[in-house]
Coordinates of C-alpha atoms and ligand atoms in Angstrom, one line a residue:
X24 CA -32.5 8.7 21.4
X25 CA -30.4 11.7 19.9
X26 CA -26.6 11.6 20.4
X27 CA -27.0 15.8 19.9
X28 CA -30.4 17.0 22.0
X29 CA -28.5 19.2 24.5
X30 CA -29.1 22.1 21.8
X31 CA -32.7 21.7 20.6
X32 CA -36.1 21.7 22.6
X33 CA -37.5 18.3 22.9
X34 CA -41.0 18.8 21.2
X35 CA -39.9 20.1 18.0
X36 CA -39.6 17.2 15.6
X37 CA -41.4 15.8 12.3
X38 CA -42.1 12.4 11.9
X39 CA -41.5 12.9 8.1
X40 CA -37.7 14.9 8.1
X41 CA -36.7 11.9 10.3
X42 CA -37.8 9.1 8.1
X43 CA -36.5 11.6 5.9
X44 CA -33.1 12.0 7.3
X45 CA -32.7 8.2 9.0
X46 CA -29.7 5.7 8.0
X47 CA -30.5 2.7 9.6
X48 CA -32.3 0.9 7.5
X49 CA -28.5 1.1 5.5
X50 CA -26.1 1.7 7.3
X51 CA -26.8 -1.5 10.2
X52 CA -24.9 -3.0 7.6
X53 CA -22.0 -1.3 9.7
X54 CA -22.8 -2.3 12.9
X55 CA -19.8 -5.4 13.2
X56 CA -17.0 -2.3 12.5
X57 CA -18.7 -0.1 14.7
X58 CA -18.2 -2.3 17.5
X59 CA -14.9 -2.9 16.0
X60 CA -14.0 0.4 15.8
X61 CA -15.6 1.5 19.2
X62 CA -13.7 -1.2 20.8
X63 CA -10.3 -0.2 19.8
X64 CA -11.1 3.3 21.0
X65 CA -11.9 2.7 24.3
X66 CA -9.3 0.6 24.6
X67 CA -7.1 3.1 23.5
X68 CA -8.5 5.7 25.8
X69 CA -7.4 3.8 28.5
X70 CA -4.1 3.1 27.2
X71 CA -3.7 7.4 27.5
X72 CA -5.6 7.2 30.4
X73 CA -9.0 9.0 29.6
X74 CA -11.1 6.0 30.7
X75 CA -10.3 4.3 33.9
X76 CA -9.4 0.5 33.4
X77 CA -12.3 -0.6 34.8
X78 CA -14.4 1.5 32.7
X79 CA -12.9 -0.1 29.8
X80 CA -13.4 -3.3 31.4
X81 CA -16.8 -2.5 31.5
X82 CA -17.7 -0.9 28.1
X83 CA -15.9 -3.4 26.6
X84 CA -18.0 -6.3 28.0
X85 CA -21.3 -4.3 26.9
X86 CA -19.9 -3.7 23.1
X87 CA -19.5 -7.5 23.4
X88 CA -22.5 -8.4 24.9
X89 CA -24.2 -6.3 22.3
X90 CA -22.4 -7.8 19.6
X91 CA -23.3 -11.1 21.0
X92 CA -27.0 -10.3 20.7
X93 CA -26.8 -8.8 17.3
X94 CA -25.4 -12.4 15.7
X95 CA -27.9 -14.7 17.5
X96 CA -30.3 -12.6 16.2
X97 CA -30.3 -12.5 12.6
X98 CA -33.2 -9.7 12.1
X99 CA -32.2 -7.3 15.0
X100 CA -32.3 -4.7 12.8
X101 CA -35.8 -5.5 11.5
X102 CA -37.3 -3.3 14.2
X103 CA -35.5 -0.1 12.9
X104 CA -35.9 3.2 15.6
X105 CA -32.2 4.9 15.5
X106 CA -31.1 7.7 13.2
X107 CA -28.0 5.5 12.6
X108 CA -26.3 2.7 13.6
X109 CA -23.7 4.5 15.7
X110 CA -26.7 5.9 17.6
X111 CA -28.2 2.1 17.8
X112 CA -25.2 1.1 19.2
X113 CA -24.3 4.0 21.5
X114 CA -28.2 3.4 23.0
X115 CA -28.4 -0.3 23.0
X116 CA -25.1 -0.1 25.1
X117 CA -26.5 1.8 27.6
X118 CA -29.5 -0.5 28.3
X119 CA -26.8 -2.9 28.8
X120 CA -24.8 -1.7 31.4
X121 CA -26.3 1.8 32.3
X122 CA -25.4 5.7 32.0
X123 CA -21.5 4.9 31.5
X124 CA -22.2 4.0 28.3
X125 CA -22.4 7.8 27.6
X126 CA -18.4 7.7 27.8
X127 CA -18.7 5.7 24.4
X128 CA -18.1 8.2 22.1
X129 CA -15.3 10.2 24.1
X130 CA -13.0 11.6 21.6
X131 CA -14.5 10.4 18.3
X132 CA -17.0 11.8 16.6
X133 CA -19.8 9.6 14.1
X134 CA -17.5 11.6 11.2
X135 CA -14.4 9.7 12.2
X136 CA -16.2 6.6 13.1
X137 CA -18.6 6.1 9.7
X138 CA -15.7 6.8 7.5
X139 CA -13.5 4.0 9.5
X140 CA -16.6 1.7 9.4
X141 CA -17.4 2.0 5.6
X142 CA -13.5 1.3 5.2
X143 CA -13.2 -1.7 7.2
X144 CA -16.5 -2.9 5.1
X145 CA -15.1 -2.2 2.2
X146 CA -11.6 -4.0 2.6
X147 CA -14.2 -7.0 3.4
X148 CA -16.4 -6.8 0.1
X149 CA -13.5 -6.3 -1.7
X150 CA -12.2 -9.6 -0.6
X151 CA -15.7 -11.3 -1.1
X152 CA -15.5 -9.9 -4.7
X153 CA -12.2 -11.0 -5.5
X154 CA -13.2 -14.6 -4.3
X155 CA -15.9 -14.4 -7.1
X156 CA -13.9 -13.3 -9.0
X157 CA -11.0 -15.9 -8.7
X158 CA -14.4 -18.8 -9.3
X159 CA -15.5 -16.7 -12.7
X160 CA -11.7 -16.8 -13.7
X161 CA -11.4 -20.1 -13.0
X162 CA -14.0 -21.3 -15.2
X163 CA -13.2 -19.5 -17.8
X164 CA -9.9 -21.3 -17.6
X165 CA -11.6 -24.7 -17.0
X166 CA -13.8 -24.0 -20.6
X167 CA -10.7 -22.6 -22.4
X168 CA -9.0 -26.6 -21.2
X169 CA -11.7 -28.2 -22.3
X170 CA -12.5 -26.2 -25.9
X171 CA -9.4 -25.9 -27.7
X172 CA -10.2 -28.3 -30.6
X173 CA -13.4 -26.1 -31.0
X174 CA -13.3 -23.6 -33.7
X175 CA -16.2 -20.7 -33.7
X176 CA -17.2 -17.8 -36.0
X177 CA -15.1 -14.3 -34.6
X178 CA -17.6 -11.6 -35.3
X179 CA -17.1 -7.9 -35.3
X180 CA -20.4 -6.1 -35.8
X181 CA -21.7 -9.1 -35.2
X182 CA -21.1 -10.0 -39.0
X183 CA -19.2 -12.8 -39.3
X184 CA -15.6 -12.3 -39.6
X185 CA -12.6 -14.8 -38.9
X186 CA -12.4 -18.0 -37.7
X187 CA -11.0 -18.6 -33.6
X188 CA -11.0 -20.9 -30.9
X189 CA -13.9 -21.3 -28.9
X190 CA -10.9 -21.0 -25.8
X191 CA -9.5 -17.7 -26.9
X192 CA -12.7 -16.6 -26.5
X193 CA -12.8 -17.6 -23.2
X194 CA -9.5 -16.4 -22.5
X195 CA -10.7 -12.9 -23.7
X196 CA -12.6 -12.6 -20.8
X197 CA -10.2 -14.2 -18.2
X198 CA -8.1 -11.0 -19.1
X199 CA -10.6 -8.5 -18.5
X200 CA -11.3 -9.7 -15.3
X201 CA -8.0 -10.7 -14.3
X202 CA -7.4 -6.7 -14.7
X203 CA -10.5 -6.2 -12.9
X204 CA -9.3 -8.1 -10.1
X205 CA -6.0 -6.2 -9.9
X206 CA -8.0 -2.8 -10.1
X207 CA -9.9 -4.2 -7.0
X208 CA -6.5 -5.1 -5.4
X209 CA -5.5 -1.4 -6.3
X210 CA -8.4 0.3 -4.6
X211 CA -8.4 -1.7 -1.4
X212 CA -4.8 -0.9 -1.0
X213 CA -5.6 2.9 -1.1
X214 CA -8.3 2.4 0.9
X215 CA -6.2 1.1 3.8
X216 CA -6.2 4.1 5.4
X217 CA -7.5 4.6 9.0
X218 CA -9.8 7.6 9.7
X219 CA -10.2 7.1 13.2
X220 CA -9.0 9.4 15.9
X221 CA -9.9 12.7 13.1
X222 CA -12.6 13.5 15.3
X223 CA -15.4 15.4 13.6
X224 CA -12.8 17.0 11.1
X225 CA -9.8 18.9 13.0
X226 CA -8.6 15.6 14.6
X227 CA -8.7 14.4 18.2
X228 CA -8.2 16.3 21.4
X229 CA -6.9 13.2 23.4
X230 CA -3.6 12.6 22.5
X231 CA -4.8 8.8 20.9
X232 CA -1.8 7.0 19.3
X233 CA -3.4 6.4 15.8
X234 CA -0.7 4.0 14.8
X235 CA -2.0 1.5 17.6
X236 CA -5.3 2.3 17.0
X237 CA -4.6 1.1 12.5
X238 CA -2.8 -1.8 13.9
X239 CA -5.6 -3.1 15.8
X240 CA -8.3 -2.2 13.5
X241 CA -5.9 -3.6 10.8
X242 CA -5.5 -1.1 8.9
X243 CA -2.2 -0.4 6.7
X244 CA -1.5 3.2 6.8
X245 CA -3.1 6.4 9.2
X246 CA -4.9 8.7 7.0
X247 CA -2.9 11.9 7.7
X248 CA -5.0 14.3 7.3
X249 CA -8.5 14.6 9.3
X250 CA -10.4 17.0 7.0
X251 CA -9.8 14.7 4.4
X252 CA -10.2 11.5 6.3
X253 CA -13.8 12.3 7.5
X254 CA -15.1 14.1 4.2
X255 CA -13.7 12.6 1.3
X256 CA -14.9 9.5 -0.6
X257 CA -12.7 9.0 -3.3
X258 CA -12.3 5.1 -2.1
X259 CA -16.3 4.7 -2.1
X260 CA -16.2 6.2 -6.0
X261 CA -13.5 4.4 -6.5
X262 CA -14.6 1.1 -5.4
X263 CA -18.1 2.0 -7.4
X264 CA -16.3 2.4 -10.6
X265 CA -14.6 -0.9 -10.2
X266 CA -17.4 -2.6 -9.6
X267 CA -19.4 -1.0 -12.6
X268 CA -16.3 -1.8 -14.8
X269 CA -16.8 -5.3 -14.1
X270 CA -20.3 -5.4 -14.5
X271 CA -19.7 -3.8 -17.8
X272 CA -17.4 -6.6 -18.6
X273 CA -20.2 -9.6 -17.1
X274 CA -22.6 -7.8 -19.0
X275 CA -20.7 -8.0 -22.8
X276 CA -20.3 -11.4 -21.6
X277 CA -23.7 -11.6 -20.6
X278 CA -24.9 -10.1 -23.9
X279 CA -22.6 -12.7 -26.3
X280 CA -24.4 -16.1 -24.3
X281 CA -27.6 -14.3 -24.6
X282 CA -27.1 -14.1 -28.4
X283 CA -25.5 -17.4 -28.7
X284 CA -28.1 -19.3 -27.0
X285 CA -31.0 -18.1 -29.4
X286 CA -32.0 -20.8 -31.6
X287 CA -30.8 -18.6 -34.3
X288 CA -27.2 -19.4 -33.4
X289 CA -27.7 -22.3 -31.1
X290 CA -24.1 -22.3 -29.8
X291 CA -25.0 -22.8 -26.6
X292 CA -27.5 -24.1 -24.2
X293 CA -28.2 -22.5 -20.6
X294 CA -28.8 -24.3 -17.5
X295 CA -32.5 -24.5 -16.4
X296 CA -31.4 -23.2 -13.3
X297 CA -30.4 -19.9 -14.2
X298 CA -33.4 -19.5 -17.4
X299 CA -37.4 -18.8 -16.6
X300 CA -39.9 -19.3 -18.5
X301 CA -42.9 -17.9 -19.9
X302 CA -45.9 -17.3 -18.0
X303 CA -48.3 -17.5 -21.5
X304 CA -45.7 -19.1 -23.8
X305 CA -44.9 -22.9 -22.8
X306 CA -42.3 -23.6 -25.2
X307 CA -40.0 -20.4 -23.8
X308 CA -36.8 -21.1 -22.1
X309 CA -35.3 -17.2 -21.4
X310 CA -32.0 -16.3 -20.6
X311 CA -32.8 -14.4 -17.3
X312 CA -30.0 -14.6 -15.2
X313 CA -28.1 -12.8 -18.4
X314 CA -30.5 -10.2 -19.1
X315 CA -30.4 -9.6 -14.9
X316 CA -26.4 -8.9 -15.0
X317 CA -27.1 -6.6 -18.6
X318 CA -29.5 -4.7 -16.4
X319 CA -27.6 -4.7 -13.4
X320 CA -24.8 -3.3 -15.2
X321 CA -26.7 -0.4 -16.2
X322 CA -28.4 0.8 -12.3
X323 CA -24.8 0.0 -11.2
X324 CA -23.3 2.9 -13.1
X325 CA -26.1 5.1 -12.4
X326 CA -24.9 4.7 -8.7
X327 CA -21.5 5.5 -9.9
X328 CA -22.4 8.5 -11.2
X329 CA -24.6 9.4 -8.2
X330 CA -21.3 8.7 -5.8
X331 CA -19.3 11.3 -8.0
X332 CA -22.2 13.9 -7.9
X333 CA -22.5 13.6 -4.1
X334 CA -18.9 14.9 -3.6
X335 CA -19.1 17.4 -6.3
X336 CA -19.8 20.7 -5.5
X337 CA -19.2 19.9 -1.5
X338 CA -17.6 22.2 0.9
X339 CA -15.0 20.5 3.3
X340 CA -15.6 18.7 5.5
X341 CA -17.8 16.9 6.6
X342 CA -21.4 17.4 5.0
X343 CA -24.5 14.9 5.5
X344 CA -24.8 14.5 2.2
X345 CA -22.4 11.8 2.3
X346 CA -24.9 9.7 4.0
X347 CA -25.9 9.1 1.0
X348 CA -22.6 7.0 -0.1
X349 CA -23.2 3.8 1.2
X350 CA -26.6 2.8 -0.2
X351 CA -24.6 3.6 -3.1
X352 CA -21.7 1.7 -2.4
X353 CA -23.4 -1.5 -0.5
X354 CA -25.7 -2.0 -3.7
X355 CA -22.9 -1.6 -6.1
X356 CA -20.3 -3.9 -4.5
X357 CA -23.0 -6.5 -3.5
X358 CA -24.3 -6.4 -7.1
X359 CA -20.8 -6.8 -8.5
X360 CA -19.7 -9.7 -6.1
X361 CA -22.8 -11.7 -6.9
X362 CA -23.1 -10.9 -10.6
X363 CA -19.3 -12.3 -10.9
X364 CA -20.6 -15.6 -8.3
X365 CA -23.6 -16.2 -10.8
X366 CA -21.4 -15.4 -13.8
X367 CA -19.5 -18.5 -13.0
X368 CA -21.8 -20.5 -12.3
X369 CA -23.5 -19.9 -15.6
X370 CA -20.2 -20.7 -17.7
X371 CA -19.7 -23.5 -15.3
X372 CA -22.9 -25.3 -16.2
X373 CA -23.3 -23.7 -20.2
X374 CA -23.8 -26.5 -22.8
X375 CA -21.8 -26.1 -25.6
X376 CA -22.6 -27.3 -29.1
X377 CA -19.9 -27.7 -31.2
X378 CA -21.3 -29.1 -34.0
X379 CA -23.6 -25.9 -34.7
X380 CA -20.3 -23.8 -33.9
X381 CA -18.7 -25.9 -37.0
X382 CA -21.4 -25.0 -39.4
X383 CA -21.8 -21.7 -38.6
X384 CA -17.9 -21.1 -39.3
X385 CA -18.3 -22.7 -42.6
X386 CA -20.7 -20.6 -43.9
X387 CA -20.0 -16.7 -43.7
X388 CA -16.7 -16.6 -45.6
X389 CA -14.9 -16.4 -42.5
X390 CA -11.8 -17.3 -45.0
X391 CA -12.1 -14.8 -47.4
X392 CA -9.3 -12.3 -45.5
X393 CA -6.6 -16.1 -45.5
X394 CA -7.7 -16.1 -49.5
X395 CA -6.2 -12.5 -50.1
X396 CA -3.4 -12.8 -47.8
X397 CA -2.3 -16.0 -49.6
X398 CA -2.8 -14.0 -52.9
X399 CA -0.2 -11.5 -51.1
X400 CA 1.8 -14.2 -50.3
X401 CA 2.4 -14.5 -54.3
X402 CA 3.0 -11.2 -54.8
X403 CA -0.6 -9.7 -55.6
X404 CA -1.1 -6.3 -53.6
X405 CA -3.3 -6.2 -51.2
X406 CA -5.6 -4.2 -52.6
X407 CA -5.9 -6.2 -55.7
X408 CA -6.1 -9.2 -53.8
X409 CA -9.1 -8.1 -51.3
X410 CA -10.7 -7.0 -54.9
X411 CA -10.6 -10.5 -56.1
X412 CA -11.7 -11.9 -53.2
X413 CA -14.8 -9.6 -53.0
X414 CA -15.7 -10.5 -56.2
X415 CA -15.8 -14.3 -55.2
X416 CA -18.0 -13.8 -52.5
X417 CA -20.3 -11.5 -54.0
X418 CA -20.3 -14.6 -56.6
X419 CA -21.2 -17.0 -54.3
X420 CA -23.4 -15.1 -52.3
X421 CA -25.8 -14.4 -55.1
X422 CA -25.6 -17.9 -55.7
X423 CA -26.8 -19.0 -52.2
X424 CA -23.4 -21.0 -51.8
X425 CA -20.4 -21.1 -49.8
X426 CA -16.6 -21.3 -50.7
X427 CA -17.2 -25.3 -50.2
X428 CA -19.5 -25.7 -53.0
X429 CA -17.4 -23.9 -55.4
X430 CA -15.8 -25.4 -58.8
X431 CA -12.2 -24.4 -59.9
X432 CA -13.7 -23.0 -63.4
X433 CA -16.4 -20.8 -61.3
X434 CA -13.4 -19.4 -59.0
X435 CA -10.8 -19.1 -61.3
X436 CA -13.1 -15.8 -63.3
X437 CA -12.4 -14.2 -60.1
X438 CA -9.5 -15.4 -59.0
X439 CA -6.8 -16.3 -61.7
X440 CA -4.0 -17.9 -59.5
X441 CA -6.7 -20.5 -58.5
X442 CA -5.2 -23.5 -57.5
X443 CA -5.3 -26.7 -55.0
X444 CA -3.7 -24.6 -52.2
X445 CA -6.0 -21.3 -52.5
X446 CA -8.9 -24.4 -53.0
X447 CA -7.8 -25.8 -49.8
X448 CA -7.4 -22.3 -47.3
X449 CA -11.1 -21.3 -48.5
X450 CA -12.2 -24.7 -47.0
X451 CA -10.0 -24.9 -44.3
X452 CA -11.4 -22.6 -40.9
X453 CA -9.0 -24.5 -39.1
X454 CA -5.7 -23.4 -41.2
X455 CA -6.8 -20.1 -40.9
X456 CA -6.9 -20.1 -36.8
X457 CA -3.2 -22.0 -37.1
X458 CA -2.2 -18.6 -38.9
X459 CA -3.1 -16.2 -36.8
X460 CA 0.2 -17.5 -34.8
X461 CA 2.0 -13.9 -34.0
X462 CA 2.2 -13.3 -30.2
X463 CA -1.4 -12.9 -29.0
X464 CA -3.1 -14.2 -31.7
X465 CA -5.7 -17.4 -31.9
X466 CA -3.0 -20.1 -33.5
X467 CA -3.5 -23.6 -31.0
X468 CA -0.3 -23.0 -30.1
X469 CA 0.0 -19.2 -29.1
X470 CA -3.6 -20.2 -27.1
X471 CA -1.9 -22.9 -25.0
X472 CA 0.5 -20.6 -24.0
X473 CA -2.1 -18.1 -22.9
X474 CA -3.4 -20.5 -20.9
X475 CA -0.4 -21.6 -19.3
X476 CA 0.1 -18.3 -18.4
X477 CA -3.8 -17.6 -17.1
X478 CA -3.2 -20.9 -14.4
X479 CA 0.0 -19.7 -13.7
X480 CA -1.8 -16.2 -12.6
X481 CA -4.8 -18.1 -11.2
X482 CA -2.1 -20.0 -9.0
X483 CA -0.7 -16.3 -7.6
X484 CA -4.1 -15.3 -7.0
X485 CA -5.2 -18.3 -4.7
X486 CA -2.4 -17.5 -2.7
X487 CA -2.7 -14.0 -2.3
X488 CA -6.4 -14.7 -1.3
X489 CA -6.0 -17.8 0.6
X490 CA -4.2 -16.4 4.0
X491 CA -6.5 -13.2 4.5
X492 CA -9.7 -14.7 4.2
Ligands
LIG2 N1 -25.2 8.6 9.4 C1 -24.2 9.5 9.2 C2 -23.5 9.2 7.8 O1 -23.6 8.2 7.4 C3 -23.1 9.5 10.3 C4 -22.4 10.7 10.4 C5 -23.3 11.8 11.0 N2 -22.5 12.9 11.2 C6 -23.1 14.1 11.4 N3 -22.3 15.1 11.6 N4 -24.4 14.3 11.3 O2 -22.9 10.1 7.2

């Protein structure tokens, strides 16, 4: 079936233009807001009179009849044969309950009706990815409770550098996707809009009431202009660069717990349930479910850069290129939303080993920076100071030793205030976190607050999620 065959003659098709040209395999994805969306037309159409009662009566009991069919059987789509899922629907109906189901699409044309449908699935995925993302946050809470005695090598170039808490590490993350989650709250607020009722592009020719038609559909806003409402795609971008955001952030996370679980560094130990191993090397235990969310990460923004590309270079309005947005965006927010589920469930079920985390901080001269800033405490510039300490640990890394193995004669040719104190901060990872106590920083104290204040945002969060789920 063709919703458009009046113009063409009947024997001139190719097989391979409409494999070519076919949406269904995707867009079926749709079909629960088609029916949405259909429904609310038609019953708006009667409201203004277009359809007689009992034609709505009766379209109405075949969209739910239909819809009926579609849930009890999980792989209705399996068996493909539309062009697109408003065709599926439109035919499907009509072996229902006969030829009125040719008054379906009265009024509305699939341009108004796919961009309502992708909308009304995005507000959904948005929700389902914000629920992920409330779990991920929530564990990196729980860890940043449970690890605040636990002291771990800060690197920058991944060259050991100060001392922190194992829990502002943690915490580091809880604020990238805490802002992640607000950029997701951002975008589903804009796209709140309802398309429906723009016909094709220059609006509707039935005088619909839109505003009862976004109220039932429950949607926040009408868009207000039908060329833009039924060719632009800003909120499918939009909603793709979100979601590639966050994967970037799961996937620096991803790319720390892959190092740290090496043997190398041993900090941590993944669950067997989300490692493989080898098929020719027994003893392998591999961080898969990582190395997935890395990779992930990257065909994510690919699609990103495809949804942009699509809308460049388009003439309004409409234009069947856009088809192409929703493998695009179903891929990328179904990526994100389970990449964030299977982020916290790795965190969740990490073994931590704190006392390879403690050796690793003493070794590295993670205090060398507390040495010169206790030199400046005395008076020593800054610059002289870091000299001095350079010296030392040049010193005692041509000697194979650490600060702790050092004797007040040895330290003292670099560093001639050398005393108890000085003796003490070089040894002392933990007085160095308790310095770093300006507002932000990775002092015990300053870290409690920080996550007093992430459960206090965690506690806002539940409740904006809670009632509209
Ligand atoms: N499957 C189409 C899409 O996803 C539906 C809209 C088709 N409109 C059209 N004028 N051919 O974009």
């Amino acid at each position: 079936m063709k919703l458009w065959g009046g113009r063409f003659a009947r024997h001139e098709r190719d097989p391979l233009f409409e494999k070519f040209s076919e949406s269904f395999s995707v867009d079926c994805r749709l079909v629960e807001y088609d029916f949405a969306a259909n429904a609310a037309f038609v019953r708006e159409l009667g409201r203004i009179r277009v359809l007689k009662a009992r034609e709505v009566r009766k379209l109405l009991g075949g969209l739910e009849a239909v819809r009926r069919a579609v849930r009890s059987h999980p792989n209705w789509a399996a068996r493909g044969g539309a062009e697109d899922v408003h065709t599926w629907v439109e035919a499907r109906l009509e072996k229902e309950i006969g030829p009125l189901a040719r008054k379906l699409r009265t009024g509305r044309s699939r341009n108004d009706l796919v961009a309502t449908g992708t909308r009304l699935y995005l507000k959904r995925a948005i929700r389902e990815i914000e629920c992920a993302a409330l779990h991920l946050l929530d564990s990196f809470a729980g860890r940043a409770r449970r690890h605040l005695g636990i002291v771990i090598p800060g690197f920058t170039h991944l060259q050991p550098a100060q001392p922190i808490l194992l829990s502002h590490y943690w915490l580091a993350y809880f604020e990238m996707i805490r802002r992640d989650v607000s950029r997701f709250e951002d975008c589903r607020r804009r796209a709140d809009e309802l398309p429906l009722g723009s016909g094709a592009l220059a609006g509707a020719s039935f005088p619909v009431d839109r505003t009862r038609l976004a109220k039932e559909l429950g949607f926040a806003r009408v868009a207000m202009n039908s060329l833009d409402a039924t060719s632009d795609r800003d909120f499918v971008i939009e909603a793709l660069f979100v979601s590639a955001l966050s994967m970037l952030h799961l996937s620096r996370l991803a790319e720390d717990l892959i190092i740290y679980s090496s043997p190398a560094f041993g900090f941590v130990t993944l669950a067997d349930a989300y490692s493989t191993g080898s098929s020719l090397m027994p003893q392998k235990k591999n961080p898969d479910a990582l190395e997935l969310i890395r990779g992930k990460a990257a065909t994510l923004l690919g699609r990103l850069s495809g949804a942009m590309a699509i809308v460049k270079g388009l003439p309004l309005a409409y234009n069947r290129d856009l088809q192409e947005d929703k493998t695009a965006l179903f891929e990328g927010v179904e990526t994100a939303r389970d990449a964030l589920e299977l982020a916290a469930r790795v965190v969740d079920t990490l073994e931590v080993h704190p006392d390879k985390m403690k050796a690793a901080v003493e070794s590295g001269f993670m205090t060398a920076t507390d040495l010169a800033d206790e030199l400046v405490r005395r008076g020593v510039p800054f610059a002289e100071a870091h000299e001095q300490v350079g010296k030392l640990v040049r010193y005692c890394s041509g000697r194979n030793t650490g600060f702790a193995a050092l004797s007040t004669a040895e330290a003292e040719r670099f560093i001639p205030a050398w005393d108890a104190t000085l003796a003490a901060i070089a040894k002392s990872p933990e007085k160095s976190v308790a310095r770093k106590a300006a507002l932000g920083g990775t002092a015990p104290a300053r870290v409690t607050r920080q996550l007093r204040a992430a459960e206090r945002s965690l506690v806002e969060l539940r409740k904006a999620l809670a009632p509209r789920r």
